Amino acid sequence: MTRSYDVVVAGAGMAGILTALGLTARGARVLLVEERRLGGGQSGQSHGYLHRGYAFGPNEPRLPLLFDRARDHWLALTAGLAPVTAGSVVSFSNPNALRRAQEHWQASGLPVRPVEPPPWLGDGFISSFRSEEETYDFGPVLRRLGERTASSGIDLARGSISRTADEPGGVLCELVRPDGLTETIASRAVVVAAGAGAPGILARSGLPPVVRCRKSFMLVLRGNLPVISAVFPEREEHGLFVAGRTGHEGGTTWLVSDFQSFDSARGAGGQLAGWWAHRVLSTLRGVVRPGPLAGVRLISGYAAVKSGLLPSSGTVADEFSHDFLGGRAVVVSPSKLTLAPLAAESAVKSVSGVLGIPFTGVEWDRVTAPVPPPVSPAGSPSVSTPLSTPPSPPGPAAADSVLLTSAGELWETDLHALKDPDLLGDLPGIAALSSLYAH
């Protein structure tokens, strides 16, 4: 017998979880489908900035306003959590870039104040500012939302949505389980929030290819490092983000990324990843004093696939979802984690219209306390401890109340690493750095 739901949500990243919670709070019966673990895709690969637009120029003039709307949701959601840093340092070495940034900040109403150069900042910078951009460790947020998802009445299914098909008054979804078995699920609406998996779902469903994927890389440094949040927005000179994390084996972690992204069809390993990491380490030596770099005890990294909607209006800031099949199929794919609440809000609004539920906005209960990552006997954070779910009703629905593995961020896991690198002498070679991204 075909099981039925009001809504099937494909993908349990931040946008999918918030969408499922928002619809369940309105009385909808929701099935949330995830192939790996809650937050196991893009949502667990972020550097944790609550962007407000300081690093982005006038090409996206609406971004600061949208970031502020999203930030209001995040501050309410994370009211029980302390940020890792309460602001970020933005530094410039080029007078023209500084002038353009100040003009953009003033036109956008972004609060900013000059600060003295921090002690870890390298030479050659002419001005530094403090931005009002908090950084958060999203691991506790994902874990708490995962627990809330499991206890809120949302049915959880381990697997993936392969395709959808239109039918009168609803949508049929093909669910593929980890063992390869398939099941057809009937729903009144489907929300595709599957990140990098969305293009495949859309193609197999005969829906327009409105999601674009790009590949980016993250460099992970661990050791005796200061806890900082820094942005170097001059893309030609530096173009780096550095976000600190604490709590992994007693040290500090730096997540280092840049503005660069690549064709997602290329593999994660090979010369591309090694070349990128070597360039970022070389750049980092130019923006950070030798003292902190001498404290690095481990280098690792990972590749991340970023997805976002192809904008029909010409700007990524204009749209958060696309509706198809008369609104019964909604595709959400926020280009930045900061925008996930707005994408979820848009999806909840669209689906509420299909279900005939009044929509007056959406709010999520705040995350009240940090939840530590589950720890394996060896002392390293585990990525496979199951969430507990409420007892399942008898019958076919019990097969879907499976245990999804616990949520967290990728940097918390044990990654392939180079130990005790000499970042003040000869940097690790491209081949050695490439090996970090092949695992």
Short mmCIF file of C-alpha atoms in Angstrom, two decimals, residues 75-406:
data_model
loop_
_atom_site.label_atom_id
_atom_site.label_comp_id
_atom_site.label_asym_id
_atom_site.label_seq_id
_atom_site.Cartn_x
_atom_site.Cartn_y
_atom_site.Cartn_z
CA LEU A 75 19.62 35.56 16.26
CA ALA A 76 16.22 34.35 17.44
CA LEU A 77 17.10 30.75 16.64
CA THR A 78 20.52 30.86 18.33
CA ALA A 79 19.52 33.03 21.30
CA GLY A 80 20.63 30.28 23.67
CA LEU A 81 24.09 29.99 22.12
CA ALA A 82 27.13 32.21 22.47
CA PRO A 83 28.83 33.07 19.17
CA VAL A 84 32.43 32.01 18.64
CA THR A 85 33.21 35.62 17.79
CA ALA A 86 30.91 38.63 18.19
CA GLY A 87 32.29 40.38 15.11
CA SER A 88 34.87 40.11 12.36
CA VAL A 89 37.97 42.09 11.42
CA VAL A 90 37.96 43.40 7.84
CA SER A 91 41.38 44.55 6.61
CA PHE A 92 42.56 46.34 3.46
CA SER A 93 45.92 46.94 1.79
CA ASN A 94 44.68 48.75 -1.32
CA PRO A 95 43.38 52.36 -0.95
CA ASN A 96 41.03 52.05 -3.92
CA ALA A 97 39.50 48.85 -2.59
CA LEU A 98 39.10 50.51 0.80
CA ARG A 99 37.32 53.50 -0.74
CA ARG A 100 34.92 51.30 -2.74
CA ALA A 101 34.11 49.21 0.32
CA GLN A 102 33.41 52.26 2.48
CA GLU A 103 31.10 53.69 -0.17
CA HIS A 104 29.23 50.37 -0.36
CA TRP A 105 28.97 50.09 3.43
CA GLN A 106 27.63 53.62 3.74
CA ALA A 107 25.11 53.18 0.90
CA SER A 108 23.94 49.89 2.45
CA GLY A 109 23.69 51.23 5.99
CA LEU A 110 26.16 48.67 7.32
CA PRO A 111 27.53 49.62 10.76
CA VAL A 112 31.31 49.61 10.86
CA ARG A 113 34.04 51.19 12.96
CA PRO A 114 37.80 51.49 12.51
CA VAL A 115 39.96 49.42 14.88
CA GLU A 116 43.64 49.11 15.61
CA PRO A 117 45.35 46.30 13.69
CA PRO A 118 45.05 43.09 15.73
CA PRO A 119 48.35 41.61 16.93
CA TRP A 120 48.15 38.63 14.58
CA LEU A 121 47.68 40.77 11.42
CA GLY A 122 50.61 40.91 9.03
CA ASP A 123 52.33 44.00 7.66
CA GLY A 124 51.18 45.97 4.64
CA PHE A 125 47.60 46.69 5.68
CA ILE A 126 46.48 50.31 5.74
CA SER A 127 43.15 50.01 7.55
CA SER A 128 41.17 47.52 9.65
CA PHE A 129 37.52 47.65 10.66
CA ARG A 130 35.23 45.70 12.91
CA SER A 131 32.13 44.36 11.22
CA GLU A 132 28.98 43.31 13.03
CA GLU A 133 29.12 39.77 11.69
CA GLU A 134 28.97 37.05 14.31
CA THR A 135 30.44 33.63 13.66
CA TYR A 136 28.84 30.49 15.07
CA ASP A 137 29.76 26.89 15.48
CA PHE A 138 26.78 25.41 13.64
CA GLY A 139 27.44 21.90 14.94
CA PRO A 140 25.41 22.48 18.14
CA VAL A 141 22.67 24.15 16.09
CA LEU A 142 22.43 21.17 13.76
CA ARG A 143 22.43 18.70 16.62
CA ARG A 144 19.69 20.50 18.52
CA LEU A 145 17.57 20.89 15.38
CA GLY A 146 18.14 17.22 14.66
CA GLU A 147 16.81 16.29 18.08
CA ARG A 148 13.85 18.61 17.58
CA THR A 149 13.13 17.09 14.19
CA ALA A 150 13.11 13.60 15.63
CA SER A 151 10.74 14.55 18.46
CA SER A 152 8.34 16.85 16.62
CA GLY A 153 6.27 14.24 14.82
CA ILE A 154 8.21 14.45 11.54
CA ASP A 155 8.73 11.04 9.97
CA LEU A 156 12.37 10.43 9.03
CA ALA A 157 13.51 8.25 6.14
CA ARG A 158 17.05 7.19 5.37
CA GLY A 159 17.52 7.29 1.61
CA SER A 160 17.06 9.66 -1.29
CA ILE A 161 14.28 10.88 -3.53
CA SER A 162 15.16 9.68 -7.01
CA ARG A 163 12.36 11.31 -8.97
CA THR A 164 8.94 12.91 -8.67
CA ALA A 165 5.90 12.65 -10.89
CA ASP A 166 2.85 14.82 -11.16
CA GLU A 167 -0.52 13.28 -10.42
CA PRO A 168 -3.96 14.83 -9.95
CA GLY A 169 -3.98 16.75 -6.70
CA GLY A 170 -0.47 15.79 -5.67
CA VAL A 171 2.98 14.40 -6.40
CA LEU A 172 4.38 10.86 -6.40
CA CYS A 173 7.93 10.53 -5.01
CA GLU A 174 10.22 7.56 -5.60
CA LEU A 175 12.18 6.85 -2.42
CA VAL A 176 15.40 4.83 -2.83
CA ARG A 177 16.65 3.26 0.39
CA PRO A 178 20.33 2.56 1.18
CA ASP A 179 19.83 -1.13 0.29
CA GLY A 180 18.57 -0.15 -3.17
CA LEU A 181 14.92 -0.99 -2.53
CA THR A 182 12.43 1.59 -3.77
CA GLU A 183 9.08 2.78 -2.51
CA THR A 184 6.54 5.17 -3.96
CA ILE A 185 5.33 7.88 -1.58
CA ALA A 186 2.22 9.93 -2.35
CA SER A 187 2.13 13.54 -1.18
CA ARG A 188 0.19 16.69 -1.77
CA ALA A 189 3.46 18.62 -2.26
CA VAL A 190 7.20 18.00 -2.40
CA VAL A 191 10.03 20.33 -1.39
CA VAL A 192 13.38 19.63 -3.06
CA ALA A 193 16.06 20.93 -0.67
CA ALA A 194 18.69 18.37 -1.58
CA GLY A 195 21.59 20.72 -2.29
CA ALA A 196 24.04 19.04 -4.66
CA GLY A 197 21.51 16.24 -5.21
CA ALA A 198 18.83 18.60 -6.50
CA PRO A 199 19.97 18.74 -10.16
CA GLY A 200 19.66 14.96 -10.47
CA ILE A 201 16.18 14.90 -8.94
CA LEU A 202 15.03 17.67 -11.26
CA ALA A 203 16.50 16.00 -14.35
CA ARG A 204 14.95 12.61 -13.58
CA SER A 205 11.62 14.30 -12.85
CA GLY A 206 11.54 16.24 -16.10
CA LEU A 207 11.60 19.57 -14.25
CA PRO A 208 13.64 22.60 -15.37
CA PRO A 209 17.32 22.62 -14.30
CA VAL A 210 17.08 25.59 -11.96
CA VAL A 211 19.86 24.56 -9.53
CA ARG A 212 23.52 25.21 -10.30
CA CYS A 213 26.39 23.51 -8.46
CA ARG A 214 29.93 24.73 -7.98
CA LYS A 215 32.84 23.27 -6.07
CA SER A 216 34.84 25.11 -3.42
CA PHE A 217 37.50 24.04 -0.96
CA MET A 218 38.12 24.54 2.75
CA LEU A 219 41.51 24.49 4.43
CA VAL A 220 41.49 23.34 8.07
CA LEU A 221 44.36 24.35 10.37
CA ARG A 222 44.61 23.13 13.98
CA GLY A 223 46.97 24.03 16.77
CA ASN A 224 47.89 26.81 19.16
CA LEU A 225 46.03 29.55 17.30
CA PRO A 226 44.14 32.67 18.39
CA VAL A 227 40.36 32.51 18.03
CA ILE A 228 39.69 35.04 15.31
CA SER A 229 37.23 35.93 12.58
CA ALA A 230 38.81 37.81 9.69
CA VAL A 231 37.83 38.86 6.19
CA PHE A 232 40.28 40.02 3.54
CA PRO A 233 37.88 41.15 0.78
CA GLU A 234 40.44 42.25 -1.85
CA ARG A 235 40.05 39.32 -4.19
CA GLU A 236 43.06 40.04 -6.38
CA GLU A 237 45.42 40.59 -3.43
CA HIS A 238 44.10 38.14 -0.83
CA GLY A 239 40.37 37.27 -0.89
CA LEU A 240 40.33 35.12 2.25
CA PHE A 241 37.93 34.24 5.06
CA VAL A 242 39.40 32.93 8.32
CA ALA A 243 36.99 31.66 10.99
CA GLY A 244 38.08 30.21 14.33
CA ARG A 245 36.56 27.25 16.15
CA THR A 246 37.32 25.85 19.58
CA GLY A 247 36.79 22.57 21.38
CA HIS A 248 38.50 20.02 19.15
CA GLU A 249 41.07 18.11 21.23
CA GLY A 250 41.79 21.22 23.30
CA GLY A 251 43.12 23.36 20.45
CA THR A 252 41.83 26.01 18.07
CA THR A 253 40.76 25.32 14.51
CA TRP A 254 40.94 27.81 11.67
CA LEU A 255 38.61 27.33 8.71
CA VAL A 256 40.15 29.13 5.74
CA SER A 257 38.29 29.67 2.48
CA ASP A 258 38.18 32.19 -0.33
CA PHE A 259 35.84 33.60 -2.96
CA GLN A 260 36.90 31.05 -5.59
CA SER A 261 34.69 28.25 -6.85
CA PHE A 262 35.16 25.73 -9.64
CA ASP A 263 33.25 23.56 -12.04
CA SER A 264 31.61 20.92 -9.82
CA ALA A 265 32.12 18.23 -12.46
CA ARG A 266 35.82 18.10 -11.61
CA GLY A 267 37.01 15.62 -9.00
CA ALA A 268 37.77 16.64 -5.42
CA GLY A 269 41.35 15.41 -5.57
CA GLY A 270 44.12 15.93 -8.10
CA GLN A 271 46.17 18.99 -8.87
CA LEU A 272 43.26 21.44 -8.58
CA ALA A 273 42.76 20.93 -4.84
CA GLY A 274 46.50 20.87 -4.13
CA TRP A 275 47.12 23.97 -6.20
CA TRP A 276 44.30 25.79 -4.42
CA ALA A 277 45.54 24.83 -0.93
CA HIS A 278 49.13 25.83 -1.78
CA ARG A 279 47.99 29.23 -3.04
CA VAL A 280 45.84 29.82 0.07
CA LEU A 281 48.72 28.90 2.40
CA SER A 282 51.01 31.26 0.49
CA THR A 283 48.42 34.03 0.78
CA LEU A 284 47.88 33.29 4.45
CA ARG A 285 51.60 33.81 5.13
CA GLY A 286 51.21 37.29 3.72
CA VAL A 287 48.25 38.33 5.90
CA VAL A 288 49.08 36.66 9.24
CA ARG A 289 52.21 37.16 11.31
CA PRO A 290 54.63 34.23 11.73
CA GLY A 291 53.77 33.61 15.39
CA PRO A 292 50.30 32.09 14.87
CA LEU A 293 51.43 30.07 11.85
CA ALA A 294 54.25 28.57 13.89
CA GLY A 295 51.58 27.13 16.18
CA VAL A 296 49.88 25.09 13.45
CA ARG A 297 50.18 21.39 14.28
CA LEU A 298 47.92 19.89 11.64
CA ILE A 299 46.62 20.71 8.16
CA SER A 300 43.57 19.09 6.64
CA GLY A 301 40.81 20.10 4.32
CA TYR A 302 37.75 19.11 2.36
CA ALA A 303 35.91 19.87 -0.84
CA ALA A 304 32.41 21.31 -0.66
CA VAL A 305 29.83 21.46 -3.40
CA LYS A 306 27.80 24.65 -3.30
CA SER A 307 24.38 24.79 -4.88
CA GLY A 308 22.17 27.74 -5.63
CA LEU A 309 19.18 28.64 -7.76
CA LEU A 310 19.76 29.88 -11.27
CA PRO A 311 18.12 33.30 -11.04
CA SER A 312 15.55 34.11 -13.67
CA SER A 313 15.80 37.75 -12.61
CA GLY A 314 19.55 38.07 -13.09
CA THR A 315 20.63 38.20 -9.46
CA VAL A 316 20.94 35.44 -6.86
CA ALA A 317 19.50 37.76 -4.22
CA ASP A 318 16.07 37.99 -5.84
CA GLU A 319 14.81 34.45 -5.39
CA PHE A 320 14.85 31.76 -2.72
CA SER A 321 12.61 29.13 -4.30
CA HIS A 322 11.08 28.07 -7.59
CA ASP A 323 7.58 26.57 -7.78
CA PHE A 324 6.48 23.98 -10.34
CA LEU A 325 3.39 21.83 -10.93
CA GLY A 326 1.09 24.57 -9.75
CA GLY A 327 3.09 25.04 -6.56
CA ARG A 328 3.03 21.33 -5.62
CA ALA A 329 6.79 21.02 -6.29
CA VAL A 330 9.00 23.64 -4.63
CA VAL A 331 12.77 23.83 -5.15
CA VAL A 332 14.83 25.64 -2.51
CA SER A 333 18.58 26.06 -2.71
CA PRO A 334 20.02 29.04 -0.80
CA SER A 335 23.37 30.12 -2.17
CA LYS A 336 24.64 30.80 1.37
CA LEU A 337 23.85 29.14 4.68
CA THR A 338 23.01 32.58 6.10
CA LEU A 339 20.02 32.72 3.75
CA ALA A 340 18.64 29.28 4.69
CA PRO A 341 15.86 30.66 6.95
CA LEU A 342 14.58 32.88 4.13
CA ALA A 343 14.62 29.94 1.71
CA ALA A 344 12.71 27.80 4.23
CA GLU A 345 10.24 30.63 4.85
CA SER A 346 9.61 30.89 1.12
CA ALA A 347 9.02 27.13 0.85
CA VAL A 348 6.66 27.08 3.84
CA LYS A 349 4.68 29.94 2.33
CA SER A 350 4.34 28.21 -1.06
CA VAL A 351 3.36 24.84 0.38
CA SER A 352 0.94 26.40 2.88
CA GLY A 353 -0.93 27.85 -0.08
CA VAL A 354 -1.22 24.41 -1.69
CA LEU A 355 -2.40 22.87 1.58
CA GLY A 356 -4.86 25.68 2.27
CA ILE A 357 -3.10 26.72 5.49
CA PRO A 358 -3.04 30.44 6.35
CA PHE A 359 0.47 31.90 6.25
CA THR A 360 1.40 34.81 8.51
CA GLY A 361 5.17 34.32 8.67
CA VAL A 362 7.29 31.65 10.26
CA GLU A 363 9.29 31.48 13.47
CA TRP A 364 11.37 28.66 14.89
CA ASP A 365 11.91 27.88 18.56
CA ARG A 366 15.35 28.92 19.68
CA VAL A 367 18.21 26.53 20.25
CA THR A 368 18.43 26.66 24.03
CA ALA A 369 21.78 25.05 24.80
CA PRO A 370 24.83 23.68 23.03
CA VAL A 371 24.86 19.97 22.46
CA PRO A 372 28.40 18.48 22.45
CA PRO A 373 29.32 16.23 19.54
CA PRO A 374 29.08 12.53 20.34
CA VAL A 375 32.55 11.19 21.17
CA SER A 376 33.90 7.84 20.12
CA PRO A 377 35.97 5.71 22.55
CA ALA A 378 39.14 6.95 20.88
CA GLY A 379 38.22 10.53 21.74
CA SER A 380 37.40 11.73 18.24
CA PRO A 381 33.95 13.11 17.39
CA SER A 382 31.72 10.44 15.94
CA VAL A 383 29.59 10.90 12.84
CA SER A 384 27.50 7.77 13.24
CA THR A 385 25.77 7.96 16.62
CA PRO A 386 22.03 7.63 15.93
CA LEU A 387 19.43 10.15 16.92
CA SER A 388 16.68 8.78 19.09
CA THR A 389 13.25 9.02 17.51
CA PRO A 390 9.84 8.79 19.16
CA PRO A 391 8.14 5.38 19.11
CA SER A 392 6.73 4.57 15.70
CA PRO A 393 3.15 3.60 15.06
CA PRO A 394 2.63 0.06 13.84
CA GLY A 395 2.25 -0.65 10.18
CA PRO A 396 4.14 0.55 7.08
CA ALA A 397 5.11 3.91 8.61
CA ALA A 398 7.39 2.12 11.07
CA ALA A 399 9.79 1.25 8.26
CA ASP A 400 10.45 4.96 7.71
CA SER A 401 11.06 5.86 11.35
CA VAL A 402 14.69 4.87 10.95
CA LEU A 403 17.52 6.33 12.98
CA LEU A 404 19.36 9.09 11.17
CA THR A 405 22.92 9.63 12.26
CA SER A 406 23.72 12.65 14.36
#
